[in-house]
JSON list of C-alpha atoms in Angstrom, two decimals:
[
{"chain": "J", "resi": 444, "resn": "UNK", "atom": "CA", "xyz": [0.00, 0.00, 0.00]},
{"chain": "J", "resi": 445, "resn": "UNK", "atom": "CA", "xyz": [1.03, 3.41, 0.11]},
{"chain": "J", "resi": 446, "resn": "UNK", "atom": "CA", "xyz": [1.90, 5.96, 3.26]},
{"chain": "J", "resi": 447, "resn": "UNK", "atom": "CA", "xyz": [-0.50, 8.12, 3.51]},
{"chain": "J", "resi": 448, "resn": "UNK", "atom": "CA", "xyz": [-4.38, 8.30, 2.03]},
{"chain": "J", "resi": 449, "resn": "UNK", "atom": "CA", "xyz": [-6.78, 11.11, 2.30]},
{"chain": "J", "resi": 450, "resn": "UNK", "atom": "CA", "xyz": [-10.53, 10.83, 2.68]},
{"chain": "J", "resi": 451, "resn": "UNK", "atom": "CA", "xyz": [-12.98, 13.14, 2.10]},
{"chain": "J", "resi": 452, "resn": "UNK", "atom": "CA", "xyz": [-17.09, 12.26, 3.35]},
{"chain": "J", "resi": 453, "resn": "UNK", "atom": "CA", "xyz": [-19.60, 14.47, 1.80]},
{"chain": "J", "resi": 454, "resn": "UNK", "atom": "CA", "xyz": [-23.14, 14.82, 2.74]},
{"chain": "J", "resi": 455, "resn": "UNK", "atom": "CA", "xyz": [-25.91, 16.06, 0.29]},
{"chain": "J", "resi": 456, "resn": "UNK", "atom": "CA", "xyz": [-30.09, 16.47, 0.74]},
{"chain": "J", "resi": 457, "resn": "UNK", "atom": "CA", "xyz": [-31.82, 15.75, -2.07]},
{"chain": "J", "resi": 458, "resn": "UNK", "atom": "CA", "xyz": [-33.74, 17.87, -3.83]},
{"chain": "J", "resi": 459, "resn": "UNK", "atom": "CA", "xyz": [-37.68, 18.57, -2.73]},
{"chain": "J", "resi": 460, "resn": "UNK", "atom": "CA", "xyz": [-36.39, 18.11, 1.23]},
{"chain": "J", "resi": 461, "resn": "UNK", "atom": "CA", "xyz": [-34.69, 14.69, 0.58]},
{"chain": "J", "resi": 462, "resn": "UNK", "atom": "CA", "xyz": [-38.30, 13.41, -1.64]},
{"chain": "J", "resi": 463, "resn": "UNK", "atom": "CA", "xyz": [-36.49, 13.69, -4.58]},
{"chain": "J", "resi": 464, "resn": "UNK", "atom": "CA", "xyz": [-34.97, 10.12, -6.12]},
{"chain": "J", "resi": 465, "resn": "UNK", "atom": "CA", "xyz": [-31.37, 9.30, -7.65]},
{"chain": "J", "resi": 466, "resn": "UNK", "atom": "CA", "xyz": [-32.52, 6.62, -9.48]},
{"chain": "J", "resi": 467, "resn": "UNK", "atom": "CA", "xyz": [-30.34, 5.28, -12.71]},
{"chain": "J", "resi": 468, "resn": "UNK", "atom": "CA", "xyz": [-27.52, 8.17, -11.41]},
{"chain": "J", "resi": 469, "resn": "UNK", "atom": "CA", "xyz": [-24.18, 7.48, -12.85]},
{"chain": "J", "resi": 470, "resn": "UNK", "atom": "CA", "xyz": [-21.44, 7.42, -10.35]},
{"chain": "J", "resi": 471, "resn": "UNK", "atom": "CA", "xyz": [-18.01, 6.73, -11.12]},
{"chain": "J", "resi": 472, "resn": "UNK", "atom": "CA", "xyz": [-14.33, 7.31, -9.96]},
{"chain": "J", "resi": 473, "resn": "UNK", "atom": "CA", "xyz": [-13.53, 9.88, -12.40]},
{"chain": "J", "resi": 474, "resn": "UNK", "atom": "CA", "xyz": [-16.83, 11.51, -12.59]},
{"chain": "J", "resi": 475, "resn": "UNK", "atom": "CA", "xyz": [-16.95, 15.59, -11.29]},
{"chain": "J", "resi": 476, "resn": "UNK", "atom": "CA", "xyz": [-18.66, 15.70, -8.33]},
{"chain": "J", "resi": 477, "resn": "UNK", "atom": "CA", "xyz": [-19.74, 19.59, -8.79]},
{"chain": "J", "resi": 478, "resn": "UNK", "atom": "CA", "xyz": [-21.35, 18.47, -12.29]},
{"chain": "J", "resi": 479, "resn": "UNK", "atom": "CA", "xyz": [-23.16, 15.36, -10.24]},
{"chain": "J", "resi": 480, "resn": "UNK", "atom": "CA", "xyz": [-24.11, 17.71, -7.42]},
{"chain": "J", "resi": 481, "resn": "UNK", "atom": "CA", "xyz": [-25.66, 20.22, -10.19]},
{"chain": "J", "resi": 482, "resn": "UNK", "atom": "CA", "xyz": [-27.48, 17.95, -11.94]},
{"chain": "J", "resi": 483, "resn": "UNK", "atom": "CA", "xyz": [-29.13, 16.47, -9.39]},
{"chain": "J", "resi": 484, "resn": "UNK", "atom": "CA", "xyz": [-29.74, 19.58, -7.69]},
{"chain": "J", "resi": 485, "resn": "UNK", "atom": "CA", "xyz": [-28.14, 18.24, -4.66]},
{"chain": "J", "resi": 486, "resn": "UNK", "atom": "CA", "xyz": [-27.50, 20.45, -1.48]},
{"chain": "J", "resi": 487, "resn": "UNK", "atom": "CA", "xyz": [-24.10, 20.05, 0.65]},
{"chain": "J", "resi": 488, "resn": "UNK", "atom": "CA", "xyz": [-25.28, 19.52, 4.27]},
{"chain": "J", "resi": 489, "resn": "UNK", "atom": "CA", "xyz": [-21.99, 18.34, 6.09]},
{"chain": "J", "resi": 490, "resn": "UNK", "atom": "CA", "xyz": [-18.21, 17.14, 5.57]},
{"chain": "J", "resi": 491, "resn": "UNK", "atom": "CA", "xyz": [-15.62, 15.71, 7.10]},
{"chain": "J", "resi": 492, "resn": "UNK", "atom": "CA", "xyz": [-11.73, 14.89, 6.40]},
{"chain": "J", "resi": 493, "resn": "UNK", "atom": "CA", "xyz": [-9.45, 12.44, 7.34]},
{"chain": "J", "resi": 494, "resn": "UNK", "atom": "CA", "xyz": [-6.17, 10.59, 6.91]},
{"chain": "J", "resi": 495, "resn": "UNK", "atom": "CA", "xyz": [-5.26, 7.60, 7.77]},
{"chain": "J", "resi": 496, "resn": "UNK", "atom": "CA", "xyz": [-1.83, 5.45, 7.21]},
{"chain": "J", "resi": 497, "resn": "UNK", "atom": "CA", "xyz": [-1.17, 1.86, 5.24]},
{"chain": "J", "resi": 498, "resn": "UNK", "atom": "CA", "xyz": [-0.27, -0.51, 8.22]},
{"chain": "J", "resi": 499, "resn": "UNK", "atom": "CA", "xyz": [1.04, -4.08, 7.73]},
{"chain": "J", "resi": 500, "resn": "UNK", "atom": "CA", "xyz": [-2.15, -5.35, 9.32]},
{"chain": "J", "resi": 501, "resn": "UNK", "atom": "CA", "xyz": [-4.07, -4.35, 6.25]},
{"chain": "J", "resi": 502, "resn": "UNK", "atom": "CA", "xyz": [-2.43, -6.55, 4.25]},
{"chain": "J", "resi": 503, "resn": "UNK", "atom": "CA", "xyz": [-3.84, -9.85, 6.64]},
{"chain": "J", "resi": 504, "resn": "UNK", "atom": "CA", "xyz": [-7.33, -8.47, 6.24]},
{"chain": "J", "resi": 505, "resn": "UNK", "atom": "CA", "xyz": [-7.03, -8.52, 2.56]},
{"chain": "J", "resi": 506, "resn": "UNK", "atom": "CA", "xyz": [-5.43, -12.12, 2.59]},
{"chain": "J", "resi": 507, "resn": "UNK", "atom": "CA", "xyz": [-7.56, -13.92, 5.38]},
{"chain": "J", "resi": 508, "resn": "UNK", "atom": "CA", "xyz": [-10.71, -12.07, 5.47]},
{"chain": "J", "resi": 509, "resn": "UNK", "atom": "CA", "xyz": [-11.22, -11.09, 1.77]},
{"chain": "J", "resi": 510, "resn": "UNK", "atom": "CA", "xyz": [-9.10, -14.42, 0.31]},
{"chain": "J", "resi": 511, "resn": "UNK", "atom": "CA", "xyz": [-7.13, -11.78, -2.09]},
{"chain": "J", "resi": 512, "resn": "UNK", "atom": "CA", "xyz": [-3.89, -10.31, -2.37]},
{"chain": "J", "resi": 513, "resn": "UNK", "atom": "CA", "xyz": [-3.59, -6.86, -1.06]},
{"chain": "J", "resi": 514, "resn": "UNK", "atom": "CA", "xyz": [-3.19, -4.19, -3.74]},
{"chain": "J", "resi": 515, "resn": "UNK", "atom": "CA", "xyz": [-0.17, -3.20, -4.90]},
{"chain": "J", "resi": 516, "resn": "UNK", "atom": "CA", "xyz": [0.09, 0.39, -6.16]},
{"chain": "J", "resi": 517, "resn": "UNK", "atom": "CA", "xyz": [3.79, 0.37, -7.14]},
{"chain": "J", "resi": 518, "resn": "UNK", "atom": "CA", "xyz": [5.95, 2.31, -6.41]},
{"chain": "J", "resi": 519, "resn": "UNK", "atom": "CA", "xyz": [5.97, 6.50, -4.41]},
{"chain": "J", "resi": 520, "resn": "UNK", "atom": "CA", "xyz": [6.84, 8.80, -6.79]},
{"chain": "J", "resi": 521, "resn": "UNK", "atom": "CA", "xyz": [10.08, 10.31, -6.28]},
{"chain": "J", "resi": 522, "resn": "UNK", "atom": "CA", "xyz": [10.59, 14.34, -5.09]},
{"chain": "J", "resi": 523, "resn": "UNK", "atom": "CA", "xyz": [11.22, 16.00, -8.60]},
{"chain": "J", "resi": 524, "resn": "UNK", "atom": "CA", "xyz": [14.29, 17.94, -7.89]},
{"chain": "J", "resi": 525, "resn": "UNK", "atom": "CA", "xyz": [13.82, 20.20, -11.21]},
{"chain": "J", "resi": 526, "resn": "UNK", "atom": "CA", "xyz": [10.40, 21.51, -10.80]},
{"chain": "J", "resi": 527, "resn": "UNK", "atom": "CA", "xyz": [9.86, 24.22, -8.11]},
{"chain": "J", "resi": 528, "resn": "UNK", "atom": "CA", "xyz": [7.13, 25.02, -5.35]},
{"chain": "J", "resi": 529, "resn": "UNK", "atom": "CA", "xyz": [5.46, 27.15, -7.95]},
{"chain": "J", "resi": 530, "resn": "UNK", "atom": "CA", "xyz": [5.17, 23.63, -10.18]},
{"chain": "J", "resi": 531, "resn": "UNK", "atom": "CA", "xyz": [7.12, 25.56, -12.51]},
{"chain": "J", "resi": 532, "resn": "UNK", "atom": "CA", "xyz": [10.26, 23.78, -13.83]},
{"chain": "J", "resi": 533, "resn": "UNK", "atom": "CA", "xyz": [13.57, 25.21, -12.40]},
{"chain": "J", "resi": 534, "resn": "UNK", "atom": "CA", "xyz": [16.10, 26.75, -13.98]},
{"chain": "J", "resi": 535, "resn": "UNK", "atom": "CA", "xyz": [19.34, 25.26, -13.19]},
{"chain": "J", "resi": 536, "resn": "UNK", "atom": "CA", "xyz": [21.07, 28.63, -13.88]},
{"chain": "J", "resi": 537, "resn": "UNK", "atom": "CA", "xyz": [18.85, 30.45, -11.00]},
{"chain": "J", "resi": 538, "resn": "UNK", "atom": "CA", "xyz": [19.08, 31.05, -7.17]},
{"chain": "J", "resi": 539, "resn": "UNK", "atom": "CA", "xyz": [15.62, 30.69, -5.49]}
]
């Protein structure tokens, strides 16, 4: 797994004082929430954030409890040296 993972719990009401229904909605991991929350007229009533760290335990949940390997995500990506905090890329040639 990797280090560190951040979670972010959003509540909405539903349209008409929570009558309205999402049936047939189309929810995916690379959908745009504010597009989802727009079309389905969707109000933001709470949130709540959280990290929380890979441990070695996780890994015997996933192997005895769920009978599969663990994920593997590869490897962290490296610190780029060469690109600065402005996500520019640095020019060797400069002080900062």
């Amino acid at each position: 797994g990797s280090p560190m993972h951040r979670y972010v719990l959003a509540m909405f009401e539903q349209g008409e004082g929570g009558q309205e229904k999402l049936e047939g909605a189309d929810v995916s991991r690379d959908m745009v929430v504010r597009d989802f929350v727009s079309q389905h007229k969707l109000r933001l009533v709470g949130i709540s954030f959280f990290r929380s760290s890979w441990e070695e335990s996780v890994d015997d949940v996933y192997r005895n409890v769920l009978k599969t390997d663990p994920p593997n995500f590869g490897p962290m990506p490296s610190e780029r040296k060469d690109i600065g905090p402005d996500g520019r890329k640095i020019n060797p040639f400069e002080n900062y």
